[in-house]
Amino acid sequence: MTVFAPLKVLGEDEYVLINPAQVAAIEPANDGKTSRVRLAVTDEGAQIVYEIDLPPKEVWMKFTSAHPIGG
């Protein structure tokens, strides 16, 4: 089963499901109040980046507590 973590997109009323195994970097943004999550996969050559409404430490905690989805 694949593991995903739901993370709220900054400034949006939506969440993205991110597979922690595909994360290349979690960077602080907005003085550490939010995060920029860079994926190791690309969309037609462009790196996929999400602005997340959590500080990096909380994003990391979401990834470490993620549960399998599907079956």
mmCIF file of N, CA and C in Angstrom:
data_model
loop_
_atom_site.group_PDB
_atom_site.id
_atom_site.type_symbol
_atom_site.label_atom_id
_atom_site.label_comp_id
_atom_site.label_asym_id
_atom_site.label_seq_id
_atom_site.Cartn_x
_atom_site.Cartn_y
_atom_site.Cartn_z
ATOM 1 N N MET A 1 0.831 -1.187 0.000
ATOM 2 C CA MET A 1 0.000 0.000 0.000
ATOM 3 C C MET A 1 0.874 1.250 0.000
ATOM 4 N N THR A 2 0.391 2.264 -0.639
ATOM 5 C CA THR A 2 1.111 3.534 -0.700
ATOM 6 C C THR A 2 0.657 4.434 0.440
ATOM 7 N N VAL A 3 1.604 5.158 1.000
ATOM 8 C CA VAL A 3 1.316 6.061 2.121
ATOM 9 C C VAL A 3 1.208 7.486 1.590
ATOM 10 N N PHE A 4 0.181 8.202 2.046
ATOM 11 C CA PHE A 4 -0.008 9.604 1.687
ATOM 12 C C PHE A 4 -0.310 10.407 2.936
ATOM 13 N N ALA A 5 0.086 11.671 2.919
ATOM 14 C CA ALA A 5 -0.236 12.598 4.006
ATOM 15 C C ALA A 5 -1.044 13.753 3.417
ATOM 16 N N PRO A 6 -2.199 14.065 4.008
ATOM 17 C CA PRO A 6 -2.966 15.220 3.529
ATOM 18 C C PRO A 6 -2.388 16.511 4.112
ATOM 19 N N LEU A 7 -2.079 17.471 3.249
ATOM 20 C CA LEU A 7 -1.520 18.743 3.690
ATOM 21 C C LEU A 7 -2.315 19.886 3.077
ATOM 22 N N LYS A 8 -2.631 20.897 3.893
ATOM 23 C CA LYS A 8 -3.419 22.047 3.434
ATOM 24 C C LYS A 8 -2.536 22.980 2.607
ATOM 25 N N VAL A 9 -3.031 23.336 1.432
ATOM 26 C CA VAL A 9 -2.312 24.237 0.536
ATOM 27 C C VAL A 9 -2.462 25.666 1.063
ATOM 28 N N LEU A 10 -1.352 26.387 1.103
ATOM 29 C CA LEU A 10 -1.323 27.755 1.614
ATOM 30 C C LEU A 10 -2.258 28.658 0.812
ATOM 31 N N GLY A 11 -3.139 29.370 1.517
ATOM 32 C CA GLY A 11 -4.032 30.328 0.888
ATOM 33 C C GLY A 11 -5.189 29.715 0.126
ATOM 34 N N GLU A 12 -5.360 28.420 0.202
ATOM 35 C CA GLU A 12 -6.430 27.727 -0.513
ATOM 36 C C GLU A 12 -7.298 26.964 0.479
ATOM 37 N N ASP A 13 -8.458 26.591 0.029
ATOM 38 C CA ASP A 13 -9.358 25.799 0.852
ATOM 39 C C ASP A 13 -9.317 24.350 0.376
ATOM 40 N N GLU A 14 -8.116 23.864 0.089
ATOM 41 C CA GLU A 14 -7.961 22.506 -0.413
ATOM 42 C C GLU A 14 -6.725 21.845 0.178
ATOM 43 N N TYR A 15 -6.721 20.532 0.083
ATOM 44 C CA TYR A 15 -5.603 19.726 0.575
ATOM 45 C C TYR A 15 -5.011 18.952 -0.590
ATOM 46 N N VAL A 16 -3.729 18.620 -0.483
ATOM 47 C CA VAL A 16 -3.083 17.718 -1.433
ATOM 48 C C VAL A 16 -2.651 16.479 -0.668
ATOM 49 N N LEU A 17 -2.685 15.347 -1.336
ATOM 50 C CA LEU A 17 -2.177 14.102 -0.761
ATOM 51 C C LEU A 17 -0.774 13.903 -1.307
ATOM 52 N N ILE A 18 0.213 13.879 -0.414
ATOM 53 C CA ILE A 18 1.605 13.747 -0.837
ATOM 54 C C ILE A 18 2.191 12.453 -0.278
ATOM 55 N N ASN A 19 2.839 11.705 -1.153
ATOM 56 C CA ASN A 19 3.538 10.489 -0.762
ATOM 57 C C ASN A 19 4.898 10.913 -0.207
ATOM 58 N N PRO A 20 5.168 10.673 1.079
ATOM 59 C CA PRO A 20 6.444 11.086 1.664
ATOM 60 C C PRO A 20 7.673 10.534 0.927
ATOM 61 N N ALA A 21 7.541 9.383 0.289
ATOM 62 C CA ALA A 21 8.666 8.793 -0.438
ATOM 63 C C ALA A 21 9.052 9.618 -1.665
ATOM 64 N N GLN A 22 8.171 10.508 -2.123
ATOM 65 C CA GLN A 22 8.444 11.320 -3.308
ATOM 66 C C GLN A 22 8.923 12.729 -2.970
ATOM 67 N N VAL A 23 9.124 13.014 -1.690
ATOM 68 C CA VAL A 23 9.532 14.357 -1.276
ATOM 69 C C VAL A 23 11.054 14.502 -1.389
ATOM 70 N N ALA A 24 11.475 15.546 -2.100
ATOM 71 C CA ALA A 24 12.903 15.833 -2.241
ATOM 72 C C ALA A 24 13.360 16.802 -1.160
ATOM 73 N N ALA A 25 12.483 17.739 -0.741
ATOM 74 C CA ALA A 25 12.887 18.739 0.254
ATOM 75 C C ALA A 25 11.658 19.358 0.914
ATOM 76 N N ILE A 26 11.839 19.712 2.172
ATOM 77 C CA ILE A 26 10.862 20.513 2.912
ATOM 78 C C ILE A 26 11.612 21.772 3.330
ATOM 79 N N GLU A 27 11.211 22.903 2.772
ATOM 80 C CA GLU A 27 11.918 24.152 3.027
ATOM 81 C C GLU A 27 11.037 25.116 3.821
ATOM 82 N N PRO A 28 11.628 25.878 4.735
ATOM 83 C CA PRO A 28 10.843 26.895 5.438
ATOM 84 C C PRO A 28 10.513 28.059 4.494
ATOM 85 N N ALA A 29 9.345 28.638 4.689
ATOM 86 C CA ALA A 29 8.919 29.821 3.932
ATOM 87 C C ALA A 29 8.219 30.768 4.902
ATOM 88 N N ASN A 30 8.086 32.018 4.512
ATOM 89 C CA ASN A 30 7.408 33.019 5.356
ATOM 90 C C ASN A 30 7.937 33.017 6.783
ATOM 91 N N ASP A 31 9.248 33.144 6.912
ATOM 92 C CA ASP A 31 9.916 33.164 8.226
ATOM 93 C C ASP A 31 9.652 31.905 9.049
ATOM 94 N N GLY A 32 9.514 30.755 8.380
ATOM 95 C CA GLY A 32 9.336 29.477 9.061
ATOM 96 C C GLY A 32 7.908 29.167 9.465
ATOM 97 N N LYS A 33 6.967 30.037 9.123
ATOM 98 C CA LYS A 33 5.560 29.816 9.497
ATOM 99 C C LYS A 33 4.857 28.855 8.545
ATOM 100 N N THR A 34 5.367 28.761 7.317
ATOM 101 C CA THR A 34 4.804 27.853 6.318
ATOM 102 C C THR A 34 5.950 27.068 5.685
ATOM 103 N N SER A 35 5.595 26.157 4.777
ATOM 104 C CA SER A 35 6.604 25.297 4.156
ATOM 105 C C SER A 35 6.452 25.266 2.650
ATOM 106 N N ARG A 36 7.571 24.988 2.007
ATOM 107 C CA ARG A 36 7.590 24.718 0.575
ATOM 108 C C ARG A 36 8.046 23.270 0.446
ATOM 109 N N VAL A 37 7.176 22.424 -0.097
ATOM 110 C CA VAL A 37 7.485 21.007 -0.248
ATOM 111 C C VAL A 37 7.797 20.741 -1.723
ATOM 112 N N ARG A 38 9.028 20.291 -1.976
ATOM 113 C CA ARG A 38 9.473 19.983 -3.330
ATOM 114 C C ARG A 38 9.455 18.466 -3.523
ATOM 115 N N LEU A 39 8.822 18.030 -4.604
ATOM 116 C CA LEU A 39 8.759 16.607 -4.891
ATOM 117 C C LEU A 39 9.911 16.192 -5.793
ATOM 118 N N ALA A 40 10.298 14.932 -5.678
ATOM 119 C CA ALA A 40 11.378 14.385 -6.495
ATOM 120 C C ALA A 40 10.882 14.030 -7.897
ATOM 121 N N VAL A 41 9.580 14.077 -8.099
ATOM 122 C CA VAL A 41 9.005 13.798 -9.416
ATOM 123 C C VAL A 41 8.722 15.118 -10.124
ATOM 124 N N THR A 42 8.579 15.061 -11.443
ATOM 125 C CA THR A 42 8.335 16.281 -12.216
ATOM 126 C C THR A 42 7.042 16.169 -13.010
ATOM 127 N N ASP A 43 6.575 17.311 -13.459
ATOM 128 C CA ASP A 43 5.431 17.387 -14.356
ATOM 129 C C ASP A 43 5.953 17.962 -15.663
ATOM 130 N N GLU A 44 6.217 17.083 -16.623
ATOM 131 C CA GLU A 44 6.772 17.468 -17.922
ATOM 132 C C GLU A 44 8.071 18.256 -17.769
ATOM 133 N N GLY A 45 8.936 17.820 -16.869
ATOM 134 C CA GLY A 45 10.242 18.423 -16.689
ATOM 135 C C GLY A 45 10.313 19.507 -15.621
ATOM 136 N N ALA A 46 9.175 20.017 -15.179
ATOM 137 C CA ALA A 46 9.164 21.061 -14.146
ATOM 138 C C ALA A 46 8.966 20.408 -12.776
ATOM 139 N N GLN A 47 9.808 20.800 -11.822
ATOM 140 C CA GLN A 47 9.679 20.231 -10.482
ATOM 141 C C GLN A 47 8.348 20.654 -9.862
ATOM 142 N N ILE A 48 7.707 19.743 -9.160
ATOM 143 C CA ILE A 48 6.428 20.014 -8.515
ATOM 144 C C ILE A 48 6.711 20.561 -7.117
ATOM 145 N N VAL A 49 6.136 21.724 -6.820
ATOM 146 C CA VAL A 49 6.339 22.389 -5.534
ATOM 147 C C VAL A 49 4.976 22.788 -4.981
ATOM 148 N N TYR A 50 4.765 22.511 -3.697
ATOM 149 C CA TYR A 50 3.541 22.918 -3.016
ATOM 150 C C TYR A 50 3.873 23.860 -1.876
ATOM 151 N N GLU A 51 3.111 24.934 -1.758
ATOM 152 C CA GLU A 51 3.202 25.839 -0.621
ATOM 153 C C GLU A 51 2.199 25.320 0.408
ATOM 154 N N ILE A 52 2.681 24.944 1.596
ATOM 155 C CA ILE A 52 1.859 24.284 2.603
ATOM 156 C C ILE A 52 1.676 25.192 3.811
ATOM 157 N N ASP A 53 0.468 25.182 4.356
ATOM 158 C CA ASP A 53 0.086 26.062 5.462
ATOM 159 C C ASP A 53 0.472 25.479 6.827
ATOM 160 N N LEU A 54 1.699 24.979 6.929
ATOM 161 C CA LEU A 54 2.246 24.454 8.187
ATOM 162 C C LEU A 54 3.744 24.726 8.214
ATOM 163 N N PRO A 55 4.321 24.905 9.405
ATOM 164 C CA PRO A 55 5.783 25.025 9.465
ATOM 165 C C PRO A 55 6.444 23.673 9.131
ATOM 166 N N PRO A 56 7.706 23.679 8.706
ATOM 167 C CA PRO A 56 8.383 22.438 8.298
ATOM 168 C C PRO A 56 8.318 21.311 9.326
ATOM 169 N N LYS A 57 8.476 21.613 10.601
ATOM 170 C CA LYS A 57 8.447 20.560 11.623
ATOM 171 C C LYS A 57 7.097 19.845 11.630
ATOM 172 N N GLU A 58 6.009 20.593 11.466
ATOM 173 C CA GLU A 58 4.678 19.970 11.454
ATOM 174 C C GLU A 58 4.438 19.175 10.172
ATOM 175 N N VAL A 59 4.992 19.646 9.056
ATOM 176 C CA VAL A 59 4.898 18.877 7.810
ATOM 177 C C VAL A 59 5.616 17.541 8.000
ATOM 178 N N TRP A 60 6.812 17.580 8.571
ATOM 179 C CA TRP A 60 7.566 16.351 8.827
ATOM 180 C C TRP A 60 6.773 15.409 9.726
ATOM 181 N N MET A 61 6.132 15.933 10.763
ATOM 182 C CA MET A 61 5.329 15.104 11.671
ATOM 183 C C MET A 61 4.148 14.476 10.934
ATOM 184 N N LYS A 62 3.533 15.203 10.011
ATOM 185 C CA LYS A 62 2.431 14.640 9.202
ATOM 186 C C LYS A 62 2.951 13.479 8.362
ATOM 187 N N PHE A 63 4.145 13.640 7.775
ATOM 188 C CA PHE A 63 4.705 12.567 6.958
ATOM 189 C C PHE A 63 5.030 11.337 7.792
ATOM 190 N N THR A 64 5.573 11.527 8.992
ATOM 191 C CA THR A 64 5.945 10.371 9.802
ATOM 192 C C THR A 64 4.734 9.660 10.400
ATOM 193 N N SER A 65 3.587 10.327 10.442
ATOM 194 C CA SER A 65 2.374 9.693 10.978
ATOM 195 C C SER A 65 1.384 9.333 9.868
ATOM 196 N N ALA A 66 1.800 9.403 8.607
ATOM 197 C CA ALA A 66 0.923 9.111 7.474
ATOM 198 C C ALA A 66 0.511 7.640 7.476
ATOM 199 N N HIS A 67 -0.678 7.397 6.948
ATOM 200 C CA HIS A 67 -1.233 6.043 6.900
ATOM 201 C C HIS A 67 -1.449 5.607 5.449
ATOM 202 N N PRO A 68 -1.389 4.308 5.200
ATOM 203 C CA PRO A 68 -1.655 3.811 3.834
ATOM 204 C C PRO A 68 -3.072 4.146 3.389
ATOM 205 N N ILE A 69 -3.190 4.430 2.101
ATOM 206 C CA ILE A 69 -4.494 4.703 1.496
ATOM 207 C C ILE A 69 -4.683 3.718 0.381
ATOM 208 N N GLY A 70 -5.853 3.149 0.273
ATOM 209 C CA GLY A 70 -6.133 2.192 -0.798
ATOM 210 C C GLY A 70 -5.864 0.769 -0.356
ATOM 211 N N GLY A 71 -5.855 -0.106 -1.301
ATOM 212 C CA GLY A 71 -5.623 -1.475 -0.911
ATOM 213 C C GLY A 71 -5.323 -2.403 -1.996
#
